[in-house]
mmCIF file of C-alpha atoms and ligand atoms in Angstrom:
data_model
loop_
_atom_site.group_PDB
_atom_site.id
_atom_site.type_symbol
_atom_site.label_atom_id
_atom_site.label_comp_id
_atom_site.label_asym_id
_atom_site.label_seq_id
_atom_site.Cartn_x
_atom_site.Cartn_y
_atom_site.Cartn_z
ATOM 1 C CA MET A 1 -5.668 -19.320 -4.848
ATOM 2 C CA ILE A 2 -2.415 -18.250 -2.903
ATOM 3 C CA GLU A 3 0.367 -20.723 -3.105
ATOM 4 C CA SER A 4 2.767 -20.706 0.357
ATOM 5 C CA ARG A 5 6.404 -19.656 0.067
ATOM 6 C CA GLN A 6 7.415 -23.588 -0.038
ATOM 7 C CA GLN A 7 5.100 -24.441 -3.039
ATOM 8 C CA VAL A 8 6.539 -21.446 -4.920
ATOM 9 C CA GLU A 9 10.035 -22.415 -4.919
ATOM 10 C CA THR A 10 9.496 -26.053 -5.254
ATOM 11 C CA LYS A 11 6.048 -26.990 -7.351
ATOM 12 C CA PRO A 12 6.560 -26.911 -11.153
ATOM 13 C CA ALA A 13 5.388 -24.251 -12.189
ATOM 14 C CA PRO A 14 2.661 -25.309 -14.702
ATOM 15 C CA ALA A 15 2.870 -23.883 -18.609
ATOM 16 C CA PRO A 16 2.357 -19.669 -18.876
ATOM 17 C CA ARG A 17 -0.459 -18.638 -20.984
ATOM 18 C CA VAL A 18 1.993 -15.570 -21.739
ATOM 19 C CA ALA A 19 5.180 -15.844 -24.293
ATOM 20 C CA ILE A 20 7.575 -17.012 -22.005
ATOM 21 C CA SER A 21 9.613 -19.805 -21.251
ATOM 22 C CA LYS A 22 8.415 -22.025 -18.504
ATOM 23 C CA GLU A 23 11.823 -21.235 -17.020
ATOM 24 C CA ASN A 24 12.351 -17.801 -17.309
ATOM 25 C CA TYR A 25 7.928 -17.827 -15.855
ATOM 26 C CA SER A 26 8.766 -19.388 -12.988
ATOM 27 C CA PHE A 27 12.180 -17.227 -12.086
ATOM 28 C CA LEU A 28 10.133 -13.673 -12.175
ATOM 29 C CA GLN A 29 7.487 -16.007 -9.837
ATOM 30 C CA ARG A 30 10.888 -15.998 -7.191
ATOM 31 C CA HIS A 31 12.365 -12.498 -8.059
ATOM 32 C CA LEU A 32 9.124 -10.972 -7.788
ATOM 33 C CA TYR A 33 8.594 -13.319 -4.344
ATOM 34 C CA ALA A 34 12.211 -12.117 -2.953
ATOM 35 C CA ALA A 35 11.888 -8.631 -3.623
ATOM 36 C CA SER A 36 8.822 -7.562 -2.614
ATOM 37 C CA GLY A 37 6.705 -10.714 -0.734
ATOM 38 C CA ILE A 38 3.740 -10.779 -4.214
ATOM 39 C CA VAL A 39 2.805 -14.304 -5.215
ATOM 40 C CA ILE A 40 2.133 -14.437 -8.954
ATOM 41 C CA ASP A 41 -0.001 -17.657 -9.430
ATOM 42 C CA ALA A 42 -1.168 -18.432 -12.790
ATOM 43 C CA SER A 43 -4.501 -17.162 -12.324
ATOM 44 C CA LYS A 44 -2.553 -13.797 -11.958
ATOM 45 C CA ASP A 45 0.127 -14.683 -15.212
ATOM 46 C CA TYR A 46 -1.925 -12.787 -17.563
ATOM 47 C CA LEU A 47 -0.127 -9.700 -15.476
ATOM 48 C CA ILE A 48 3.337 -11.158 -16.028
ATOM 49 C CA ASP A 49 2.059 -10.138 -20.236
ATOM 50 C CA SER A 50 0.307 -6.881 -19.525
ATOM 51 C CA ARG A 51 3.218 -5.127 -17.315
ATOM 52 C CA LEU A 52 5.898 -6.314 -18.380
ATOM 53 C CA MET A 53 5.184 -5.853 -22.377
ATOM 54 C CA PRO A 54 6.011 -1.930 -22.209
ATOM 55 C CA ILE A 55 9.276 -2.909 -20.601
ATOM 56 C CA VAL A 56 9.933 -4.686 -23.270
ATOM 57 C CA ARG A 57 8.854 -1.633 -26.275
ATOM 58 C CA VAL A 58 10.729 0.608 -24.025
ATOM 59 C CA GLU A 59 13.853 -0.717 -23.574
ATOM 60 C CA ARG A 60 13.584 -1.886 -27.219
ATOM 61 C CA LEU A 61 14.156 -5.917 -26.582
ATOM 62 C CA GLN A 62 12.446 -8.698 -28.464
ATOM 63 C CA SER A 63 10.846 -10.643 -25.671
ATOM 64 C CA LEU A 64 9.544 -11.621 -22.461
ATOM 65 C CA ASP A 65 12.769 -14.065 -22.116
ATOM 66 C CA GLU A 66 15.726 -11.571 -23.273
ATOM 67 C CA LEU A 67 14.067 -9.414 -20.324
ATOM 68 C CA CYS A 68 14.798 -12.088 -17.386
ATOM 69 C CA GLN A 69 18.131 -12.340 -18.946
ATOM 70 C CA HIS A 70 18.861 -8.970 -18.225
ATOM 71 C CA ILE A 71 17.945 -9.431 -15.581
ATOM 72 C CA ARG A 72 19.088 -13.519 -14.733
ATOM 73 C CA GLY A 73 22.317 -10.665 -14.779
ATOM 74 C CA ASN A 74 22.191 -8.565 -12.619
ATOM 75 C CA THR A 75 19.241 -9.152 -9.975
ATOM 76 C CA THR A 76 19.499 -5.835 -7.988
ATOM 77 C CA SER A 77 20.225 -3.567 -10.775
ATOM 78 C CA LEU A 78 17.541 -1.101 -11.923
ATOM 79 C CA LEU A 79 15.294 -2.562 -14.693
ATOM 80 C CA SER A 80 14.725 -5.206 -12.070
ATOM 81 C CA ARG A 81 13.641 -2.760 -9.737
ATOM 82 C CA ARG A 82 11.037 -1.411 -12.704
ATOM 83 C CA VAL A 83 10.061 -5.644 -13.101
ATOM 84 C CA VAL A 84 9.125 -5.660 -9.488
ATOM 85 C CA GLU A 85 7.550 -2.094 -9.631
ATOM 86 C CA ALA A 86 5.767 -2.663 -12.503
ATOM 87 C CA MET A 87 4.168 -6.281 -10.663
ATOM 88 C CA THR A 88 3.263 -4.374 -8.110
ATOM 89 C CA THR A 89 -0.756 -3.005 -7.951
ATOM 90 C CA ASN A 90 -0.969 0.620 -6.735
ATOM 91 C CA GLU A 91 -4.853 1.210 -7.019
ATOM 92 C CA THR A 92 -6.159 3.283 -4.639
ATOM 93 C CA LEU A 93 -8.623 5.750 -4.309
ATOM 94 C CA PHE A 94 -9.950 8.712 -1.709
ATOM 95 C CA PHE A 95 -11.632 7.334 0.907
ATOM 96 C CA ARG A 96 -12.119 3.887 -0.757
ATOM 97 C CA ASP A 97 -14.339 1.801 1.288
ATOM 98 C CA VAL A 98 -17.411 5.047 2.771
ATOM 99 C CA VAL A 99 -17.914 1.996 5.498
ATOM 100 C CA ALA A 100 -14.450 1.901 6.899
ATOM 101 C CA PHE A 101 -13.796 5.926 6.877
ATOM 102 C CA ASP A 102 -17.212 7.313 8.449
ATOM 103 C CA ALA A 103 -16.565 5.185 10.778
ATOM 104 C CA LEU A 104 -12.668 6.007 11.381
ATOM 105 C CA LYS A 105 -14.070 9.452 11.342
ATOM 106 C CA LYS A 106 -17.501 9.537 13.610
ATOM 107 C CA HIS A 107 -16.092 6.720 16.215
ATOM 108 C CA VAL A 108 -12.471 5.447 16.301
ATOM 109 C CA LEU A 109 -10.455 9.019 15.573
ATOM 110 C CA PRO A 110 -12.793 10.944 18.165
ATOM 111 C CA ARG A 111 -11.749 8.206 20.913
ATOM 112 C CA LEU A 112 -7.768 8.260 19.965
ATOM 113 C CA LEU A 113 -7.905 11.483 19.883
ATOM 114 C CA ALA A 114 -10.192 12.180 23.195
ATOM 115 C CA GLY A 115 -7.770 9.440 24.779
ATOM 116 C CA ARG A 116 -4.621 10.819 23.687
ATOM 117 C CA GLN A 117 -2.361 12.087 26.797
ATOM 118 C CA ALA A 118 -2.317 15.839 26.595
ATOM 119 C CA GLY A 119 0.651 17.430 24.208
ATOM 120 C CA ARG A 120 1.643 13.634 22.620
ATOM 121 C CA LYS A 121 0.697 14.151 18.691
ATOM 122 C CA LEU A 122 -1.808 11.623 17.153
ATOM 123 C CA THR A 123 -0.090 9.148 15.662
ATOM 124 C CA ILE A 124 -1.172 7.389 11.532
ATOM 125 C CA TRP A 125 0.531 4.959 10.106
ATOM 126 C CA SER A 126 -0.708 4.677 6.513
ATOM 127 C CA ALA A 127 1.171 1.082 5.598
ATOM 128 C CA ALA A 128 0.697 0.325 1.691
ATOM 129 C CA ALA A 129 -0.031 3.836 0.592
ATOM 130 C CA SER A 130 0.503 4.329 -2.876
ATOM 131 C CA THR A 131 -0.063 7.694 -4.584
ATOM 132 C CA GLY A 132 -1.335 8.922 -1.640
ATOM 133 C CA GLN A 133 -5.091 9.040 -1.642
ATOM 134 C CA GLU A 134 -5.319 6.776 1.855
ATOM 135 C CA ALA A 135 -3.080 9.070 3.936
ATOM 136 C CA TYR A 136 -4.141 11.942 2.376
ATOM 137 C CA SER A 137 -7.989 11.036 3.015
ATOM 138 C CA VAL A 138 -7.091 11.179 6.981
ATOM 139 C CA ALA A 139 -5.419 14.665 7.146
ATOM 140 C CA MET A 140 -9.132 15.911 5.411
ATOM 141 C CA MET A 141 -10.761 13.905 7.720
ATOM 142 C CA LEU A 142 -8.944 15.022 10.933
ATOM 143 C CA LEU A 143 -8.870 18.617 9.217
ATOM 144 C CA GLU A 144 -12.667 18.273 9.405
ATOM 145 C CA LEU A 145 -12.817 17.407 12.772
ATOM 146 C CA GLY A 146 -11.213 20.457 14.167
ATOM 147 C CA VAL A 147 -7.483 18.898 15.072
ATOM 148 C CA ASP A 148 -4.536 21.256 14.318
ATOM 149 C CA PRO A 149 -2.241 20.007 11.846
ATOM 150 C CA SER A 150 0.403 20.237 14.271
ATOM 151 C CA GLU A 151 -1.413 18.058 16.728
ATOM 152 C CA VAL A 152 -0.855 14.741 13.645
ATOM 153 C CA GLN A 153 1.528 13.174 12.562
ATOM 154 C CA ILE A 154 0.614 10.987 9.497
ATOM 155 C CA LEU A 155 3.758 8.860 8.180
ATOM 156 C CA GLY A 156 2.809 6.867 4.172
ATOM 157 C CA THR A 157 5.219 4.229 3.083
ATOM 158 C CA ASP A 158 5.308 1.907 0.389
ATOM 159 C CA LEU A 159 7.607 -0.445 -1.303
ATOM 160 C CA SER A 160 7.511 1.485 -4.927
ATOM 161 C CA GLU A 161 9.492 4.390 -5.037
ATOM 162 C CA GLN A 162 7.467 6.039 -7.657
ATOM 163 C CA VAL A 163 3.922 5.697 -6.212
ATOM 164 C CA LEU A 164 5.987 7.458 -3.714
ATOM 165 C CA GLU A 165 7.305 9.930 -5.702
ATOM 166 C CA ARG A 166 3.445 10.989 -7.127
ATOM 167 C CA ALA A 167 2.128 11.335 -3.330
ATOM 168 C CA ARG A 168 4.494 13.456 -2.646
ATOM 169 C CA LYS A 169 3.842 15.526 -4.516
ATOM 170 C CA GLY A 170 -0.469 15.438 -4.038
ATOM 171 C CA ARG A 171 -0.954 16.089 -7.765
ATOM 172 C CA TYR A 172 -4.254 13.919 -9.365
ATOM 173 C CA LEU A 173 -5.777 14.075 -12.220
ATOM 174 C CA GLN A 174 -9.179 14.923 -12.832
ATOM 175 C CA LEU A 175 -10.156 10.970 -13.316
ATOM 176 C CA GLU A 176 -8.293 10.489 -9.945
ATOM 177 C CA VAL A 177 -10.659 13.123 -7.388
ATOM 178 C CA ASN A 178 -13.709 11.797 -9.018
ATOM 179 C CA ARG A 179 -12.919 8.567 -7.175
ATOM 180 C CA GLY A 180 -14.013 8.683 -3.892
ATOM 181 C CA LEU A 181 -13.772 12.487 -2.980
ATOM 182 C CA PRO A 182 -16.745 14.591 -1.838
ATOM 183 C CA ALA A 183 -17.129 17.859 -4.392
ATOM 184 C CA ALA A 184 -17.323 19.607 -1.281
ATOM 185 C CA TYR A 185 -13.561 18.694 -0.346
ATOM 186 C CA LEU A 186 -12.007 19.508 -3.457
ATOM 187 C CA LEU A 187 -12.867 22.613 -3.498
ATOM 188 C CA LYS A 188 -12.371 23.241 0.208
ATOM 189 C CA TYR A 189 -9.056 20.818 0.219
ATOM 190 C CA PHE A 190 -7.358 21.715 -3.305
ATOM 191 C CA ARG A 191 -6.654 24.081 -5.988
ATOM 192 C CA GLN A 192 -6.556 23.416 -10.010
ATOM 193 C CA ALA A 193 -2.739 23.292 -10.802
ATOM 194 C CA GLY A 194 -3.365 23.038 -14.918
ATOM 195 C CA MET A 195 -5.063 19.836 -15.621
ATOM 196 C CA GLU A 196 -4.256 18.490 -11.822
ATOM 197 C CA TRP A 197 -5.762 19.247 -8.802
ATOM 198 C CA GLU A 198 -2.812 20.198 -6.209
ATOM 199 C CA ILE A 199 -3.552 19.181 -2.518
ATOM 200 C CA GLN A 200 -3.485 22.346 -0.159
ATOM 201 C CA GLU A 201 -0.197 22.330 1.615
ATOM 202 C CA ARG A 202 -1.371 22.542 4.956
ATOM 203 C CA VAL A 203 -3.215 18.899 4.139
ATOM 204 C CA ARG A 204 0.267 18.199 2.498
ATOM 205 C CA ARG A 205 2.231 19.382 5.519
ATOM 206 C CA MET A 206 0.039 16.647 7.738
ATOM 207 C CA VAL A 207 2.050 13.862 5.594
ATOM 208 C CA THR A 208 5.208 12.665 5.306
ATOM 209 C CA PHE A 209 6.053 9.887 2.649
ATOM 210 C CA GLU A 210 8.709 7.138 2.995
ATOM 211 C CA PRO A 211 10.311 3.945 1.609
ATOM 212 C CA LEU A 212 9.344 0.467 3.364
ATOM 213 C CA ASP A 213 8.923 -2.765 2.455
ATOM 214 C CA LEU A 214 6.061 -4.218 5.146
ATOM 215 C CA ARG A 215 7.958 -7.392 5.718
ATOM 216 C CA GLN A 216 10.696 -5.335 7.385
ATOM 217 C CA ARG A 217 9.898 -4.172 10.879
ATOM 218 C CA ILE A 218 9.455 -0.186 10.395
ATOM 219 C CA ARG A 219 12.540 1.954 11.926
ATOM 220 C CA ASN A 220 12.351 5.595 13.754
ATOM 221 C CA HIS A 221 8.404 5.502 13.694
ATOM 222 C CA GLY A 222 5.587 4.628 15.929
ATOM 223 C CA PRO A 223 4.523 3.590 18.219
ATOM 224 C CA PHE A 224 0.925 4.375 16.196
ATOM 225 C CA ASP A 225 -2.396 5.173 17.458
ATOM 226 C CA LEU A 226 -3.720 4.369 13.768
ATOM 227 C CA VAL A 227 -2.660 1.991 11.309
ATOM 228 C CA LEU A 228 -4.308 1.282 7.816
ATOM 229 C CA CYS A 229 -2.770 -1.777 6.186
ATOM 230 C CA ARG A 230 -5.376 -1.718 4.068
ATOM 231 C CA ASN A 231 -5.737 -3.687 0.450
ATOM 232 C CA VAL A 232 -2.282 -5.296 0.053
ATOM 233 C CA LEU A 233 -2.136 -8.602 2.213
ATOM 234 C CA ILE A 234 -4.054 -9.884 -0.258
ATOM 235 C CA TYR A 235 -0.941 -10.361 -2.371
ATOM 236 C CA PHE A 236 0.962 -12.260 0.665
ATOM 237 C CA ASP A 237 0.910 -15.486 0.785
ATOM 238 C CA VAL A 238 -0.511 -16.819 4.693
ATOM 239 C CA GLU A 239 3.145 -16.652 5.739
ATOM 240 C CA THR A 240 4.337 -13.243 4.463
ATOM 241 C CA LYS A 241 0.768 -12.271 6.280
ATOM 242 C CA ARG A 242 1.456 -13.031 9.478
ATOM 243 C CA ALA A 243 5.503 -11.622 9.614
ATOM 244 C CA ILE A 244 3.973 -8.259 8.346
ATOM 245 C CA LEU A 245 0.745 -8.348 11.443
ATOM 246 C CA ASN A 246 3.819 -9.458 13.284
ATOM 247 C CA ASN A 247 5.307 -6.294 12.666
ATOM 248 C CA ILE A 248 2.574 -4.185 12.966
ATOM 249 C CA GLN A 249 1.873 -5.394 16.963
ATOM 250 C CA HIS A 250 4.817 -4.524 17.752
ATOM 251 C CA VAL A 251 4.079 -1.157 16.167
ATOM 252 C CA LEU A 252 0.698 -0.417 17.329
ATOM 253 C CA ARG A 253 0.263 1.471 20.823
ATOM 254 C CA ARG A 254 -1.716 -0.252 23.312
ATOM 255 C CA THR A 255 -4.837 1.602 22.755
ATOM 256 C CA GLY A 256 -3.712 2.123 19.251
ATOM 257 C CA VAL A 257 -6.414 0.861 15.905
ATOM 258 C CA LEU A 258 -5.449 -1.649 12.716
ATOM 259 C CA VAL A 259 -7.358 -1.355 9.786
ATOM 260 C CA LEU A 260 -7.430 -3.672 7.313
ATOM 261 C CA GLY A 261 -9.017 -3.941 3.494
ATOM 262 C CA CYS A 262 -12.545 -4.885 3.790
ATOM 263 C CA ALA A 263 -11.888 -8.041 1.986
ATOM 264 C CA GLU A 264 -8.846 -8.866 4.496
ATOM 265 C CA THR A 265 -9.444 -10.895 7.060
ATOM 266 C CA MET A 266 -7.727 -12.044 10.624
ATOM 267 C CA ILE A 267 -9.640 -15.123 10.871
ATOM 268 C CA ASN A 268 -7.350 -18.024 10.783
ATOM 269 C CA LEU A 269 -4.045 -15.855 10.196
ATOM 270 C CA HIS A 270 -3.179 -14.600 13.490
ATOM 271 C CA ASN A 271 -4.097 -14.760 17.118
ATOM 272 C CA GLY A 272 -2.558 -11.629 18.806
ATOM 273 C CA PHE A 273 -5.319 -9.035 18.083
ATOM 274 C CA THR A 274 -9.114 -8.541 18.820
ATOM 275 C CA SER A 275 -11.533 -7.377 16.691
ATOM 276 C CA GLU A 276 -13.969 -4.673 17.571
ATOM 277 C CA SER A 277 -17.437 -3.229 15.283
ATOM 278 C CA MET A 278 -18.073 0.125 15.110
ATOM 279 C CA GLY A 279 -20.212 1.536 12.586
ATOM 280 C CA GLY A 280 -20.637 -1.194 10.202
ATOM 281 C CA ALA A 281 -16.875 -1.407 10.096
ATOM 282 C CA THR A 282 -14.367 -3.950 11.759
ATOM 283 C CA PHE A 283 -10.680 -2.618 13.577
ATOM 284 C CA TYR A 284 -8.862 -4.398 15.121
ATOM 285 C CA ALA A 285 -6.621 -4.179 18.708
ATOM 286 C CA ALA A 286 -3.247 -5.740 19.498
ATOM 287 C CA LYS A 287 -3.995 -7.714 22.563
HETATM 288 C C1 SAM B 1 -3.339 -2.182 -3.893
HETATM 289 S S1 SAM B 1 -2.786 -0.185 -3.797
HETATM 290 C C2 SAM B 1 -3.175 -0.522 -1.741
HETATM 291 C C3 SAM B 1 -3.533 1.536 -1.535
HETATM 292 C C4 SAM B 1 -4.555 1.403 -0.652
HETATM 293 N N1 SAM B 1 -3.917 1.004 0.732
HETATM 294 C C5 SAM B 1 -4.901 1.123 -0.469
HETATM 295 O O1 SAM B 1 -6.044 0.774 0.288
HETATM 296 O O2 SAM B 1 -6.116 1.821 -1.462
HETATM 297 C C6 SAM B 1 -1.010 -1.815 -2.122
HETATM 298 C C7 SAM B 1 0.689 -1.292 -1.994
HETATM 299 O O3 SAM B 1 0.745 -2.092 -1.689
HETATM 300 C C8 SAM B 1 1.926 -1.998 -1.866
HETATM 301 N N2 SAM B 1 3.196 -3.214 -2.160
HETATM 302 C C9 SAM B 1 3.274 -4.244 -2.615
HETATM 303 N N3 SAM B 1 3.947 -5.180 -1.706
HETATM 304 C C10 SAM B 1 4.441 -4.008 -0.498
HETATM 305 C C11 SAM B 1 5.626 -4.462 -0.023
HETATM 306 N N4 SAM B 1 6.368 -5.938 0.077
HETATM 307 N N5 SAM B 1 5.887 -4.100 1.229
HETATM 308 C C12 SAM B 1 5.003 -2.784 0.965
HETATM 309 N N6 SAM B 1 4.147 -1.794 0.148
HETATM 310 C C13 SAM B 1 4.008 -3.265 -0.573
HETATM 311 C C14 SAM B 1 2.196 -1.462 -3.455
HETATM 312 O O4 SAM B 1 3.272 -0.698 -4.104
HETATM 313 C C15 SAM B 1 0.805 -0.843 -4.203
HETATM 314 O O5 SAM B 1 1.014 0.060 -4.031
#
């Protein structure tokens, strides 16, 4: 169960099941929460071991405790940043959740395109873009709908600079294009580049990627016709989820649509949105 901020700060940490002192374990929890909003509770403490031991080894440190000593010395250092990035879960794939993407293509995007004033670009925000598959999936869908790329602006943002660097390159391993991407799209929108597949320039140019912590208000962008905030709220406590939804509500057009991940819901969380079911998927509009 996800803990609230208060619990993270005041509840004594249970003994960690990884080789790290109790003090450093709760320091890491607080550091991660302060830097990203992500909550690591006892059910996920194995992640501390699997994600941070590679850093311990690369840095030729003795232990997780020694790593913590370095971070405690400077919580804004590059090493501290790497620790936070390593603790983010960047799992993503093309057209993740077929039902939602089908509904976007059949119902949501045609409606948003038709409702737009002549000459205005369609603005789309992939709010936790990871390595870019979500943003590029939407771009390819718009091309399939016959939309001129110059009529669209897609923004992908993420906390992690590492994933954004990969997203900007638009190069994917065979394993990654095998996940969710229809073969016809692979042939139509990618070219083989050595061992990788590179997304074509015409698709890449539709999307820009920028760093953003979702707990901050987005500046210099918006309002948006479509916001995808998918499979990221699950990592936060209720307070952080609400703050992020407030930020989204602020930049969602009156006619705009928000889509969450299929395991995420607005129930008991935020009353500033109405929900609508289209093609079996749930979409939200700001009240
Ligand atoms: C599991 S991925 C989701 C990717 C994509 N939206 C999808 O559904 O496939 C979650 C992403 O959220 C990012 N993230 C975590 N905390 C964040 C924060 N506070 N602000 C912005 N992005 C964050 C992580 O770096 C990671 O790339």
